[in-house]
Amino acid sequence: DQQVKQNSPSLSVQEGRISILNCDYTNSMFDYFLWYKKYPAEGPTFLISISSIKDKNEDGRFTVFLNKSAKHLSLHIVPSQPGDSAVYFCAASARGQGGSEKLVFGKGTKLTVNP
Amino acid sequence: EAGVVQSPRYKIIEKKQPVAFWCNPISGHNTLYWYRQNLGQGPELLIRYENEEAVDDSQLPKDRFSAERLKGVDSTLKIQPAELGDSAVYLCASSSRRTEAFFGQGTRLTVV
């Protein structure tokens, strides 16, 4: 049973336009959500996060929105750039033993930004 | 600041052979994770350490996989014997309390 779902395996957008990546989760215990970006042959790199006490977090061109009632979050990239082309993973966590967090990942969405 | 370091980057072995992966986390990070990523999938947790204690190993196939984190710093993940289905990218990550996890570049294992 997948607790974090990214239903779109791929997304293609034009440079300068908005990219919207979506993520749904099922576990109501999740209280922290993250987006990671992954280039080929590299490990995932942290992009942006949001706590369950917020509904929006913005960092430059990247904004994450959280809708707790719908158990849905989305990542907006505006404007999209060719260098944003990568696989984006949504991840969620619930506080575990000792205060550390177990991350549960979605399957990822491959974003292609066309020049 | 140095990131999470993993070695080797790539490993090709025959089935039934043993293999080991090494991870050096970011200095000061108490939490260390080993994830496995299959092609087209997201990373899946194998084991999570708090210092030297394995606090979550429920997803670790204990018949063939083992891990250790001596002195709460470096960690090794071992597979013995390897099977064809173990081919994947093995990712190590570390974090401090309530911060995001930082990942290494991973070890791509191919079992032939």
Coordinates of C-alpha atoms in Angstrom, one line a residue:
Chain A
D1 CA 0.0 0.0 0.0
Q2 CA 1.6 3.2 -1.2
Q3 CA 1.4 5.9 1.4
V4 CA 2.8 8.7 -0.9
K5 CA 1.5 8.8 -4.4
Q6 CA 2.7 10.7 -7.4
N7 CA 0.3 9.8 -10.1
S8 CA 2.0 11.5 -13.0
P9 CA 5.2 9.7 -14.0
S10 CA 6.1 12.6 -16.4
L11 CA 5.4 16.2 -17.1
S12 CA 6.6 18.4 -20.0
V13 CA 6.4 22.2 -19.9
Q14 CA 7.7 25.1 -21.9
E15 CA 10.5 27.3 -20.6
G16 CA 9.1 30.3 -18.7
R17 CA 5.8 28.6 -18.0
I18 CA 4.6 27.2 -14.6
S19 CA 5.3 23.6 -13.7
I20 CA 2.9 22.0 -11.2
L21 CA 3.8 18.6 -9.7
N22 CA 1.3 16.9 -7.5
C23 CA 1.5 14.5 -4.6
D24 CA -1.2 12.7 -2.5
Y25 CA -0.7 10.9 0.8
T26 CA -2.8 8.5 2.8
N27 CA -1.2 8.5 6.3
S28 CA -2.8 11.2 8.5
M29 CA 0.2 10.9 10.8
F30 CA 2.5 12.6 8.4
D31 CA 3.4 16.0 9.6
Y32 CA 6.3 17.1 7.5
F33 CA 6.5 17.0 3.7
L34 CA 9.5 17.5 1.4
W35 CA 10.3 17.7 -2.3
Y36 CA 13.6 16.3 -3.6
K37 CA 15.1 16.7 -7.0
K38 CA 17.2 14.0 -8.6
Y39 CA 19.5 14.3 -11.6
P40 CA 20.7 11.1 -13.4
A41 CA 23.5 9.3 -11.6
E42 CA 23.2 11.5 -8.5
G43 CA 21.5 11.2 -5.2
P44 CA 18.3 13.1 -4.4
T45 CA 18.9 16.7 -3.3
F46 CA 16.5 18.5 -1.0
L47 CA 14.5 21.3 -2.6
I48 CA 11.8 22.6 -0.3
S49 CA 9.7 21.4 2.6
I50 CA 6.5 22.3 4.5
S51 CA 5.3 21.5 8.0
S52 CA 1.7 20.4 8.5
I53 CA 1.0 23.6 10.5
K54 CA 1.4 25.6 7.3
D55 CA -0.4 25.6 4.0
K56 CA 2.2 27.3 1.9
N57 CA 6.0 27.7 1.8
E58 CA 7.9 29.7 -0.8
D59 CA 11.5 29.7 -1.8
G60 CA 12.4 31.7 -4.8
R61 CA 10.8 30.1 -7.9
F62 CA 9.6 27.2 -5.8
T63 CA 6.4 27.1 -3.8
V64 CA 4.8 24.1 -2.1
F65 CA 1.2 24.1 -1.2
L66 CA -0.4 21.7 1.4
N67 CA -4.1 20.9 1.6
K68 CA -4.4 18.7 4.7
S69 CA -8.1 18.0 4.3
A70 CA -7.5 16.6 0.9
K71 CA -4.1 15.0 1.9
H72 CA -2.6 16.7 -1.1
L73 CA 0.4 18.8 -1.8
S74 CA 1.8 20.4 -4.9
L75 CA 5.1 21.9 -6.0
H76 CA 4.9 25.0 -8.3
I77 CA 7.9 26.1 -10.2
V78 CA 7.6 29.6 -11.8
P79 CA 9.2 30.3 -14.2
S80 CA 10.4 26.9 -15.3
Q81 CA 13.9 26.7 -16.6
P82 CA 15.6 23.9 -18.7
G83 CA 17.9 23.2 -15.7
D84 CA 14.8 22.2 -13.7
S85 CA 14.5 19.1 -15.8
A86 CA 14.9 16.2 -13.4
V87 CA 12.9 13.7 -11.4
Y88 CA 11.0 15.2 -8.5
F89 CA 10.2 13.1 -5.5
C90 CA 7.6 13.9 -3.0
A91 CA 8.4 12.6 0.5
A92 CA 6.5 12.6 3.8
S93 CA 7.4 11.9 7.4
A94 CA 5.9 11.3 10.8
R95 CA 7.9 11.8 14.0
G96 CA 9.5 8.5 14.9
Q97 CA 11.5 7.2 17.9
G98 CA 13.8 9.7 19.4
G99 CA 12.4 12.5 17.3
S100 CA 14.0 11.4 14.0
E101 CA 11.9 11.0 10.9
K102 CA 11.3 8.1 8.6
L103 CA 10.9 9.4 5.1
V104 CA 8.4 7.8 2.8
F105 CA 8.8 8.6 -0.9
G106 CA 6.6 8.7 -3.9
K107 CA 7.7 7.1 -7.2
G108 CA 8.7 10.4 -8.7
T109 CA 7.7 12.6 -11.6
K110 CA 10.0 13.3 -14.4
L111 CA 9.9 17.0 -15.4
T112 CA 11.1 18.1 -18.8
V113 CA 11.4 21.8 -19.4
N114 CA 11.7 22.5 -23.1
P115 CA 13.6 25.6 -24.3
Chain B
E1 CA 31.1 21.2 4.3
A2 CA 31.5 17.6 2.9
G3 CA 28.4 15.8 2.0
V4 CA 27.4 12.2 2.5
V5 CA 30.1 10.0 0.9
Q6 CA 29.4 6.6 -0.4
S7 CA 31.6 4.0 -2.0
P8 CA 31.8 2.3 -4.3
R9 CA 29.8 4.2 -6.9
Y10 CA 29.3 1.1 -9.0
K11 CA 29.5 -2.6 -8.3
I12 CA 28.9 -5.6 -10.6
I13 CA 28.9 -9.0 -9.0
E14 CA 27.8 -12.5 -9.8
K15 CA 24.7 -13.8 -7.9
K16 CA 25.5 -15.6 -4.7
Q17 CA 28.5 -13.5 -4.1
P18 CA 28.7 -11.1 -1.1
V19 CA 28.9 -7.3 -1.5
A20 CA 29.3 -4.4 0.9
F21 CA 28.6 -0.7 0.7
W22 CA 30.1 2.0 2.8
C23 CA 28.7 5.3 3.9
N24 CA 30.3 8.3 5.7
P25 CA 27.5 10.7 6.9
I26 CA 27.7 14.4 7.3
S27 CA 29.6 15.3 10.5
G28 CA 27.3 15.7 13.5
H29 CA 24.3 14.0 11.9
N30 CA 22.9 11.5 14.4
T31 CA 20.5 9.8 12.0
L32 CA 21.6 7.6 9.2
Y33 CA 19.4 5.9 6.6
W34 CA 20.0 3.3 4.0
Y35 CA 17.5 3.3 1.2
R36 CA 17.1 1.1 -1.9
Q37 CA 15.9 2.6 -5.1
N38 CA 14.7 0.3 -7.9
L39 CA 14.3 1.5 -11.4
G40 CA 11.3 3.8 -11.8
Q41 CA 10.6 3.8 -8.1
G42 CA 11.2 6.1 -5.3
P43 CA 13.7 5.3 -2.5
E44 CA 12.5 2.7 0.0
L45 CA 13.9 2.6 3.5
L46 CA 15.9 -0.4 4.5
I47 CA 17.2 0.7 7.9
R48 CA 17.4 3.8 10.0
Y49 CA 20.0 4.5 12.8
E50 CA 19.9 6.9 15.6
N51 CA 23.6 7.1 16.6
E52 CA 24.7 3.4 16.7
E53 CA 21.2 2.0 17.4
A54 CA 19.1 0.6 14.6
V55 CA 15.7 2.1 15.4
D56 CA 13.8 0.9 12.3
D57 CA 14.9 -2.2 10.4
S58 CA 11.5 -3.6 9.6
Q59 CA 12.1 -3.4 5.8
L60 CA 15.6 -5.0 5.9
P61 CA 15.6 -8.6 4.5
K62 CA 17.4 -10.0 7.4
D63 CA 18.1 -13.4 5.9
R64 CA 20.7 -11.9 3.5
F65 CA 21.1 -8.2 4.5
S66 CA 23.0 -6.8 7.4
A67 CA 24.1 -3.4 8.5
E68 CA 26.2 -1.8 11.2
R69 CA 27.0 1.6 12.3
L70 CA 30.1 1.4 14.6
K71 CA 30.6 4.3 17.0
G72 CA 27.6 6.0 15.5
V73 CA 29.4 7.5 12.5
D74 CA 30.3 5.4 9.4
S75 CA 28.0 2.6 8.3
T76 CA 28.2 -0.5 6.1
L77 CA 25.5 -2.4 4.4
K78 CA 26.2 -6.0 3.4
I79 CA 24.3 -8.5 1.2
Q80 CA 25.3 -12.1 1.4
P81 CA 24.5 -13.9 -0.8
A82 CA 23.3 -11.4 -3.5
E83 CA 20.4 -12.3 -5.8
L84 CA 19.5 -10.9 -9.2
G85 CA 16.6 -9.0 -7.6
D86 CA 19.0 -7.0 -5.5
S87 CA 20.1 -5.0 -8.5
A88 CA 19.3 -1.4 -7.5
V89 CA 20.8 1.9 -6.4
Y90 CA 21.6 1.8 -2.7
L91 CA 21.4 5.3 -1.1
C92 CA 22.7 6.5 2.2
A93 CA 21.4 9.6 3.8
S94 CA 22.0 11.4 7.1
S95 CA 20.1 14.1 9.0
S96 CA 20.1 15.9 12.3
R97 CA 17.0 16.4 14.4
R98 CA 14.1 17.8 12.4
T99 CA 16.2 18.7 9.4
E100 CA 16.0 17.3 5.9
A101 CA 17.9 14.3 5.0
F102 CA 21.0 14.7 2.8
F103 CA 21.7 11.9 0.4
G104 CA 24.9 10.5 -1.0
Q105 CA 25.4 9.8 -4.7
G106 CA 24.4 6.2 -4.2
T107 CA 26.0 2.8 -5.2
R108 CA 24.6 1.2 -8.3
L109 CA 24.6 -2.5 -7.8
T110 CA 24.2 -4.9 -10.7
V111 CA 23.9 -8.6 -9.9
V112 CA 24.5 -10.8 -13.0

